[in-house]
PDB file of C-alpha atoms in Angstrom:
ATOM      1  CA  MET A   5      -1.750   3.693 -13.548  1.00  0.00           C
ATOM      2  CA  PHE A   6      -0.122   6.887 -13.863  1.00  0.00           C
ATOM      3  CA  ARG A   7      -2.036   7.771 -16.492  1.00  0.00           C
ATOM      4  CA  ARG A   8      -5.421   7.643 -15.132  1.00  0.00           C
ATOM      5  CA  LEU A   9      -3.985   9.375 -11.718  1.00  0.00           C
ATOM      6  CA  GLU A  10      -2.622  12.084 -13.856  1.00  0.00           C
ATOM      7  CA  GLN A  11      -6.530  12.545 -15.635  1.00  0.00           C
ATOM      8  CA  GLN A  12      -8.167  12.910 -12.239  1.00  0.00           C
ATOM      9  CA  GLY A  13      -5.610  15.881 -11.269  1.00  0.00           C
ATOM     10  CA  TYR A  14      -3.601  13.418  -8.936  1.00  0.00           C
ATOM     11  CA  ASP A  15      -0.914  15.111  -6.669  1.00  0.00           C
ATOM     12  CA  HIS A  16       0.191  12.878  -3.955  1.00  0.00           C
ATOM     13  CA  SER A  17      -1.096  10.147  -1.415  1.00  0.00           C
ATOM     14  CA  GLU A  18      -0.746  10.057   2.712  1.00  0.00           C
ATOM     15  CA  ILE A  19       0.038   6.473   3.651  1.00  0.00           C
ATOM     16  CA  ASN A  20      -0.412   5.094   6.876  1.00  0.00           C
ATOM     17  CA  LEU A  21       1.390   1.471   7.787  1.00  0.00           C
ATOM     18  CA  LEU A  22      -1.612  -0.734   9.224  1.00  0.00           C
ATOM     19  CA  ALA A  23       0.378  -3.981   9.250  1.00  0.00           C
ATOM     20  CA  ILE A  24       3.651  -5.919   7.608  1.00  0.00           C
ATOM     21  CA  ALA A  25       5.273  -9.476   7.472  1.00  0.00           C
ATOM     22  CA  ASP A  26       8.575 -10.611   6.893  1.00  0.00           C
ATOM     23  CA  LEU A  27       8.435 -12.245   3.834  1.00  0.00           C
ATOM     24  CA  SER A  28      12.285 -12.972   3.296  1.00  0.00           C
ATOM     25  CA  ALA A  29      13.488 -16.688   2.635  1.00  0.00           C
ATOM     26  CA  VAL A  30      17.053 -17.511   4.201  1.00  0.00           C
ATOM     27  CA  GLY A  31      19.419 -16.367   2.219  1.00  0.00           C
ATOM     28  CA  GLY A  32      17.313 -14.661  -0.143  1.00  0.00           C
ATOM     29  CA  PRO A  33      16.852 -11.136  -0.495  1.00  0.00           C
ATOM     30  CA  PRO A  34      14.649  -8.939   1.689  1.00  0.00           C
ATOM     31  CA  ARG A  35      10.832  -9.104   0.964  1.00  0.00           C
ATOM     32  CA  ALA A  36       8.181  -7.722   3.093  1.00  0.00           C
ATOM     33  CA  ARG A  37       4.223  -7.253   2.548  1.00  0.00           C
ATOM     34  CA  ALA A  38       2.440  -4.004   4.170  1.00  0.00           C
ATOM     35  CA  ASN A  39      -0.981  -3.358   3.933  1.00  0.00           C
ATOM     36  CA  CYS A  40      -1.611   0.579   3.926  1.00  0.00           C
ATOM     37  CA  SER A  41      -4.535   2.929   4.357  1.00  0.00           C
ATOM     38  CA  PHE A  42      -4.452   6.013   1.440  1.00  0.00           C
ATOM     39  CA  GLU A  43      -6.277   8.900   0.538  1.00  0.00           C
ATOM     40  CA  ARG A  44      -4.997  10.957  -2.613  1.00  0.00           C
ATOM     41  CA  PHE A  45      -5.786  14.954  -3.124  1.00  0.00           C
ATOM     42  CA  ARG A  46      -5.167  17.327  -6.085  1.00  0.00           C
ATOM     43  CA  GLY A  47      -3.162  19.722  -6.412  1.00  0.00           C
ATOM     44  CA  ASP A  48      -5.116  22.443  -4.393  1.00  0.00           C
ATOM     45  CA  GLY A  49      -5.289  20.240  -1.495  1.00  0.00           C
ATOM     46  CA  GLU A  50      -9.209  18.471  -2.303  1.00  0.00           C
ATOM     47  CA  SER A  51      -9.026  14.994  -0.813  1.00  0.00           C
ATOM     48  CA  TYR A  52     -10.821  12.569  -3.651  1.00  0.00           C
ATOM     49  CA  GLU A  53     -10.416   8.876  -2.930  1.00  0.00           C
ATOM     50  CA  LYS A  54      -9.556   6.931   0.066  1.00  0.00           C
ATOM     51  CA  GLY A  55      -8.853   2.905   0.158  1.00  0.00           C
ATOM     52  CA  PHE A  56      -6.545   0.122   1.087  1.00  0.00           C
ATOM     53  CA  ALA A  57      -3.520  -1.681  -0.884  1.00  0.00           C
ATOM     54  CA  LEU A  58      -1.402  -4.385   0.075  1.00  0.00           C
ATOM     55  CA  TYR A  59       2.492  -3.722  -0.931  1.00  0.00           C
ATOM     56  CA  ASN A  60       4.905  -6.761  -2.017  1.00  0.00           C
ATOM     57  CA  LEU A  61       8.131  -5.168  -1.631  1.00  0.00           C
ATOM     58  CA  ALA A  62      11.703  -6.126  -2.309  1.00  0.00           C
ATOM     59  CA  LYS A  63      14.634  -4.579  -1.424  1.00  0.00           C
ATOM     60  CA  ILE A  64      16.807  -4.124  -4.243  1.00  0.00           C
ATOM     61  CA  ASP A  65      19.969  -1.984  -4.470  1.00  0.00           C
ATOM     62  CA  GLY A  66      19.855  -1.240  -1.310  1.00  0.00           C
ATOM     63  CA  ALA A  67      16.614   0.830  -1.105  1.00  0.00           C
ATOM     64  CA  TRP A  68      12.659  -1.166  -0.933  1.00  0.00           C
ATOM     65  CA  ARG A  69      10.982  -1.094  -4.109  1.00  0.00           C
ATOM     66  CA  ILE A  70       7.037  -1.853  -4.793  1.00  0.00           C
ATOM     67  CA  THR A  71       7.158  -4.875  -6.946  1.00  0.00           C
ATOM     68  CA  GLU A  72       2.994  -5.572  -6.358  1.00  0.00           C
ATOM     69  CA  ILE A  73       0.005  -3.871  -5.549  1.00  0.00           C
ATOM     70  CA  TRP A  74      -3.498  -4.603  -4.970  1.00  0.00           C
ATOM     71  CA  THR A  75      -5.931  -2.438  -3.620  1.00  0.00           C
ATOM     72  CA  TYR A  76      -9.547  -2.432  -2.124  1.00  0.00           C
ATOM     73  CA  ASP A  77     -12.437  -0.616  -0.678  1.00  0.00           C
ATOM     74  CA  ASP A  78     -13.198  -2.042   2.798  1.00  0.00           C
ATOM     75  CA  LEU A  79     -10.548  -3.188   5.434  1.00  0.00           C
ATOM     76  CA  ASN A  80     -13.098  -5.722   6.511  1.00  0.00           C
ATOM     77  CA  ALA A  81     -14.029  -7.365   3.661  1.00  0.00           C
ATOM     78  CA  ALA A  82     -10.700  -7.705   1.616  1.00  0.00           C
ATOM     79  CA  PRO A  83     -10.475 -10.113  -1.316  1.00  0.00           C
ATOM     80  CA  PRO A  84      -9.783 -13.166   0.769  1.00  0.00           C
ATOM     81  CA  GLY A  85      -6.260 -14.660  -1.127  1.00  0.00           C
ATOM     82  CA  LEU A  86      -4.418 -11.217   0.206  1.00  0.00           C
ATOM     83  CA  HIS A  87      -4.470 -13.198   3.721  1.00  0.00           C
ATOM     84  CA  LEU A  88      -4.307 -10.386   6.033  1.00  0.00           C
ATOM     85  CA  ASP A  89      -4.424 -12.407   8.879  1.00  0.00           C
ATOM     86  CA  LYS A  90      -1.368 -13.318   8.771  1.00  0.00           C
ATOM     87  CA  LEU A  91      -0.020  -9.887   8.831  1.00  0.00           C
ATOM     88  CA  THR A  92       1.547  -8.056  12.254  1.00  0.00           C
ATOM     89  CA  ARG A  93       0.910  -4.733  13.616  1.00  0.00           C
ATOM     90  CA  PRO A  94       3.499  -2.482  13.269  1.00  0.00           C
ATOM     91  CA  ARG A  95       4.696  -1.152  16.788  1.00  0.00           C
ATOM     92  CA  THR A  96       3.719   2.183  17.984  1.00  0.00           C
ATOM     93  CA  ALA A  97       6.222   4.591  19.631  1.00  0.00           C
ATOM     94  CA  GLY A  98       4.545   4.486  22.945  1.00  0.00           C
ATOM     95  CA  GLY A  99       3.954   0.891  23.020  1.00  0.00           C
TER      96      GLY A  99
END
């Protein structure tokens, strides 16, 4: 994936959290699933790709790490196997 991004002139992404679910099992390590929108930018600031991603996360050595990523193009037509309906929207600062 990173080789492909490098070939596209990738510089950075802006990622926004849309929804999250706690997947931690009792007595197990902290785990979560986060649904996000993303936008990728080249070094000159040009936006060249937008989409959505579902991240599986695990807390390892005190830091959250990405263990799996699924990307898709349309929030309203996400692959059904991702089970986005089981995620909750994060609270905003005002509510």
